[in-house]
Short mmCIF file of C-alpha atoms and ligand atoms in Angstrom, two decimals:
data_model
loop_
_atom_site.label_atom_id
_atom_site.label_comp_id
_atom_site.label_asym_id
_atom_site.label_seq_id
_atom_site.Cartn_x
_atom_site.Cartn_y
_atom_site.Cartn_z
CA UNK A 1 67.56 85.77 82.30
CA UNK A 2 64.58 85.55 79.97
CA UNK A 3 61.35 83.87 81.04
CA UNK A 4 60.06 83.93 77.48
CA UNK A 5 61.60 82.33 74.42
CA UNK A 6 62.62 85.22 72.13
CA UNK A 7 60.97 83.33 69.25
CA UNK A 8 57.54 83.86 70.80
CA UNK A 9 57.77 87.49 71.82
CA UNK A 10 54.87 89.64 70.61
CA UNK A 11 56.29 92.79 69.01
CA UNK A 12 52.93 94.22 67.88
CA UNK A 13 53.01 97.34 70.05
CA UNK A 14 56.47 98.09 71.38
CA UNK A 15 56.65 100.93 73.90
CA UNK A 16 59.97 102.81 74.09
CA UNK A 17 60.20 105.19 77.04
CA UNK A 18 61.52 108.71 77.27
CA UNK A 19 62.40 110.29 80.58
CA UNK A 20 62.28 113.97 79.77
CA UNK A 21 59.66 115.67 81.90
CA UNK A 22 58.10 117.53 78.97
CA UNK A 23 57.09 114.34 77.23
CA UNK A 24 56.03 112.71 80.51
CA UNK A 25 53.93 115.78 81.44
CA UNK A 26 55.56 115.44 84.88
CA UNK A 27 53.84 112.12 85.46
CA UNK A 28 55.50 109.09 86.98
CA UNK A 29 57.18 106.97 84.30
CA UNK A 30 56.34 103.67 85.98
CA UNK A 31 52.64 104.60 86.20
CA UNK A 32 52.60 105.66 82.56
CA UNK A 33 54.21 102.37 81.51
CA UNK A 34 51.73 100.32 83.56
CA UNK A 35 48.78 102.18 82.03
CA UNK A 36 50.21 101.57 78.55
CA UNK A 37 50.60 97.85 79.25
CA UNK A 38 47.00 97.73 80.49
CA UNK A 39 46.05 99.28 77.16
CA UNK A 40 47.82 96.55 75.20
CA UNK A 41 51.54 97.33 74.88
CA UNK A 42 53.23 93.96 74.27
CA UNK A 43 56.89 94.76 75.02
CA UNK A 44 58.69 97.65 76.77
CA UNK A 45 62.10 99.22 76.31
CA UNK A 46 63.42 101.45 79.08
CA UNK A 47 65.28 104.18 77.21
CA UNK A 48 66.73 106.87 79.44
CA UNK A 49 69.60 109.03 78.26
CA UNK A 50 69.61 111.38 81.27
CA UNK A 51 69.67 109.43 84.55
CA UNK A 52 72.85 108.29 86.28
CA UNK A 53 73.58 104.60 86.69
CA UNK A 54 72.11 104.27 90.20
CA UNK A 55 68.87 105.94 89.09
CA UNK A 56 68.73 103.78 85.95
CA UNK A 57 68.98 100.59 87.99
CA UNK A 58 66.41 101.82 90.50
CA UNK A 59 63.85 102.76 87.81
CA UNK A 60 64.56 99.62 85.80
CA UNK A 61 63.79 97.49 88.88
CA UNK A 62 60.47 99.28 89.37
CA UNK A 63 59.62 98.86 85.70
CA UNK A 64 60.56 95.20 85.83
CA UNK A 65 58.18 94.62 88.75
CA UNK A 66 55.38 96.05 86.63
CA UNK A 67 56.28 94.28 83.37
CA UNK A 68 56.72 90.94 85.16
CA UNK A 69 53.30 91.32 86.77
CA UNK A 70 51.79 91.71 83.30
CA UNK A 71 54.10 89.12 81.67
CA UNK A 72 55.52 91.60 79.19
CA UNK A 73 59.27 91.58 78.41
CA UNK A 74 61.42 94.52 79.56
CA UNK A 75 64.50 95.50 77.58
CA UNK A 76 67.06 98.18 78.45
CA UNK A 77 68.37 100.63 75.89
CA UNK A 78 72.18 100.71 75.53
CA UNK A 79 73.08 99.44 78.98
CA UNK A 80 73.98 95.75 79.24
CA UNK A 81 75.16 96.31 82.82
CA UNK A 82 71.75 97.66 83.88
CA UNK A 83 69.95 94.72 82.22
CA UNK A 84 72.23 92.29 84.06
CA UNK A 85 71.78 94.10 87.37
CA UNK A 86 68.00 93.96 87.08
CA UNK A 87 67.73 90.51 85.49
CA UNK A 88 65.29 91.70 82.84
CA UNK A 89 64.68 90.06 79.49
CA UNK A 90 67.15 91.84 77.24
CA UNK A 91 68.61 94.94 75.66
CA UNK A 92 68.28 97.16 72.64
CA UNK A 93 71.54 98.36 71.11
CA UNK A 94 72.37 100.88 68.41
CA UNK A 95 75.22 100.90 65.92
CA UNK A 96 77.44 102.89 68.32
CA UNK A 97 76.84 100.72 71.40
CA UNK A 98 78.56 97.56 72.53
CA UNK A 99 78.47 95.18 69.56
CA UNK A 100 75.90 92.40 69.35
CA UNK A 101 78.39 89.53 69.67
CA UNK A 102 79.80 90.96 72.90
CA UNK A 103 76.31 91.74 74.22
CA UNK A 104 75.27 88.16 73.51
CA UNK A 105 78.35 86.82 75.26
CA UNK A 106 77.49 88.87 78.34
CA UNK A 107 73.74 88.25 78.43
CA UNK A 108 73.52 84.67 77.17
CA UNK A 109 71.50 82.99 74.47
CA UNK A 110 68.17 83.39 76.25
CA UNK A 111 68.27 87.18 76.24
CA UNK A 112 66.24 89.19 73.76
CA UNK A 113 68.65 91.44 71.87
CA UNK A 114 67.45 93.99 69.35
CA UNK A 115 69.53 96.22 67.11
CA UNK A 116 68.76 99.54 65.45
CA UNK A 117 69.36 99.38 61.70
CA UNK A 118 69.11 102.08 59.07
CA UNK A 119 70.67 100.33 56.08
CA UNK A 120 70.47 96.95 54.37
CA UNK A 121 74.11 96.21 55.31
CA UNK A 122 73.44 96.90 59.00
CA UNK A 123 70.35 94.71 58.89
CA UNK A 124 72.21 91.84 57.21
CA UNK A 125 75.01 92.01 59.77
CA UNK A 126 72.59 92.10 62.72
CA UNK A 127 70.80 89.02 61.34
CA UNK A 128 74.08 87.19 60.79
CA UNK A 129 75.22 88.02 64.33
CA UNK A 130 72.02 86.65 65.87
CA UNK A 131 69.77 89.60 66.66
CA UNK A 132 66.33 88.57 67.92
CA UNK A 133 64.73 91.57 66.28
CA UNK A 134 65.58 94.64 64.24
CA UNK A 135 64.42 98.15 65.07
CA UNK A 136 64.27 99.72 61.62
CA UNK A 137 64.39 103.49 61.24
CA UNK A 138 64.15 106.30 61.54
CA UNK A 139 60.97 106.06 59.48
CA UNK A 140 59.74 109.64 59.87
CA UNK A 141 61.47 112.68 61.37
CA UNK A 142 60.59 113.05 65.05
CA UNK A 143 61.30 115.60 67.78
CA UNK A 144 61.90 112.69 70.18
CA UNK A 145 65.23 111.85 68.55
CA UNK A 146 66.78 114.53 66.42
CA UNK A 147 70.29 113.10 66.05
CA UNK A 148 69.19 110.26 63.79
CA UNK A 149 71.41 109.38 60.85
CA UNK A 150 68.81 109.04 58.16
CA UNK A 151 65.10 109.27 57.60
CA UNK A 152 64.34 106.22 55.49
CA UNK A 153 60.56 106.38 55.14
CA UNK A 154 58.38 103.36 54.50
CA UNK A 155 60.20 102.78 51.20
CA UNK A 156 63.55 102.37 53.00
CA UNK A 157 61.94 100.07 55.55
CA UNK A 158 60.47 97.94 52.77
CA UNK A 159 63.86 97.63 51.05
CA UNK A 160 65.45 96.39 54.27
CA UNK A 161 62.66 93.87 54.86
CA UNK A 162 62.92 92.59 51.28
CA UNK A 163 66.72 92.23 51.52
CA UNK A 164 66.67 90.17 54.70
CA UNK A 165 63.74 88.07 53.46
CA UNK A 166 65.81 87.24 50.37
CA UNK A 167 68.46 85.78 52.67
CA UNK A 168 65.82 83.65 54.36
CA UNK A 169 65.89 85.50 57.66
CA UNK A 170 63.00 85.03 60.06
CA UNK A 171 64.17 87.78 62.39
CA UNK A 172 61.38 89.85 63.95
CA UNK A 173 61.11 93.45 62.80
CA UNK A 174 59.61 96.67 64.10
CA UNK A 175 60.07 100.15 62.79
CA UNK A 176 60.42 103.38 64.72
CA UNK A 177 60.23 107.12 64.32
CA UNK A 178 57.26 109.46 64.14
CA UNK A 179 54.64 106.70 64.25
CA UNK A 180 51.21 107.55 65.66
CA UNK A 181 47.56 106.63 65.27
CA UNK A 182 47.20 108.64 62.07
CA UNK A 183 49.97 106.85 60.17
CA UNK A 184 50.47 103.46 61.84
CA UNK A 185 48.37 101.44 59.40
CA UNK A 186 50.03 103.12 56.45
CA UNK A 187 53.44 102.32 57.96
CA UNK A 188 52.57 98.64 58.44
CA UNK A 189 51.05 98.36 54.98
CA UNK A 190 53.54 100.36 52.92
CA UNK A 191 56.61 98.80 54.59
CA UNK A 192 55.54 95.24 53.93
CA UNK A 193 56.00 93.14 50.84
CA UNK A 194 54.65 89.65 50.15
CA UNK A 195 58.04 88.28 51.27
CA UNK A 196 58.15 89.95 54.67
CA UNK A 197 56.02 92.25 56.77
CA UNK A 198 56.68 94.11 59.97
CA UNK A 199 55.88 92.39 63.26
CA UNK A 200 54.95 95.66 64.89
CA UNK A 201 55.79 99.27 65.58
CA UNK A 202 57.94 100.94 68.24
CA UNK A 203 56.51 104.13 69.65
CA UNK A 204 57.56 106.77 72.16
CA UNK A 205 55.55 110.00 72.17
CA UNK A 206 52.23 108.77 70.76
CA UNK A 207 51.97 106.70 73.97
CA UNK A 208 54.17 108.36 76.60
CA UNK A 209 53.04 111.92 75.84
CA UNK A 210 49.40 110.95 75.32
CA UNK A 211 46.92 112.42 77.78
CA UNK A 212 45.64 108.89 78.40
CA UNK A 213 48.41 106.36 77.66
CA UNK A 214 46.10 103.39 78.26
CA UNK A 215 43.54 104.60 75.76
CA UNK A 216 46.24 105.59 73.26
CA UNK A 217 47.71 102.09 73.47
CA UNK A 218 44.30 100.46 73.02
CA UNK A 219 43.67 102.50 69.89
CA UNK A 220 47.16 101.88 68.47
CA UNK A 221 46.96 98.14 69.05
CA UNK A 222 43.58 97.97 67.30
CA UNK A 223 45.09 99.77 64.32
CA UNK A 224 48.19 97.54 64.24
CA UNK A 225 46.07 94.38 64.33
CA UNK A 226 43.33 95.61 62.02
CA UNK A 227 43.23 95.59 58.26
CA UNK A 228 44.15 98.95 56.76
CA UNK A 229 41.11 100.63 55.19
CA UNK A 230 42.99 101.13 51.91
CA UNK A 231 43.99 97.46 51.65
N1 TZP B 301 65.04 105.81 67.37
C1 TZP B 301 64.76 106.26 66.15
S1 TZP B 301 63.50 107.39 66.17
C2 TZP B 301 63.34 107.24 67.86
C3 TZP B 301 64.26 106.34 68.34
C4 TZP B 301 64.45 105.97 69.75
C5 TZP B 301 62.35 108.00 68.64
C6 TZP B 301 60.94 107.73 68.22
O1 TZP B 301 60.08 108.52 68.99
P1 TZP B 301 58.61 108.86 68.54
O2 TZP B 301 58.13 109.84 69.58
O3 TZP B 301 57.80 107.59 68.57
O4 TZP B 301 58.68 109.48 67.18
MG1 MG B 302 71.99 103.25 71.78
#
């Protein structure tokens, strides 16, 4: 399934999609995603809570054509069946989705599987069960996802990173929720400890809803890779 060893995936700027027309400004999702990749997005998750299965597979195939062209991994949110149908690189699952062990059994050891974690216990379990990366959050409250369990802030993110580092885990980590150009460096800096830092940030609206998704991605990537001014 995967063309890229999960160990070498670049999580620096992780684009998570949203299919509501308001956030897309009625633009074509596939075009927005391609522009974002041209701007520097390093990995894409197709997250679509509204389309039916046939539409999900159809859009996922179009997205995969684009991500393959640019050699960027494509993951599907929630839906193992859609990932299998499309043959993309993996999935992202939450605490209420099919469990990681079953997802791994279905997708195989090459697939990239990420898990949303909000607590230290969830993070420890995901590491033990073989997640390739953790999506930590929600960091800040966001209109994009209002049914989140907890807002953990950068302090909560740091606690999770420290706990898994203590257990010697080398799992990749990104955080998600309310991250944009004005806070991304603070998020990277404040979440990290000497033991373990974030590998990147996962972002929906600051890219998808941006007037110019390519430019927004260029700016975000520069900030993620640069040294924070207050360092
Ligand atoms: N999971 C936790 S917050 C969130 C998801 C999918 C949405 C993040 O969206 P945004 O627009 O980057 O705040
Ligand atoms: Mg889910």
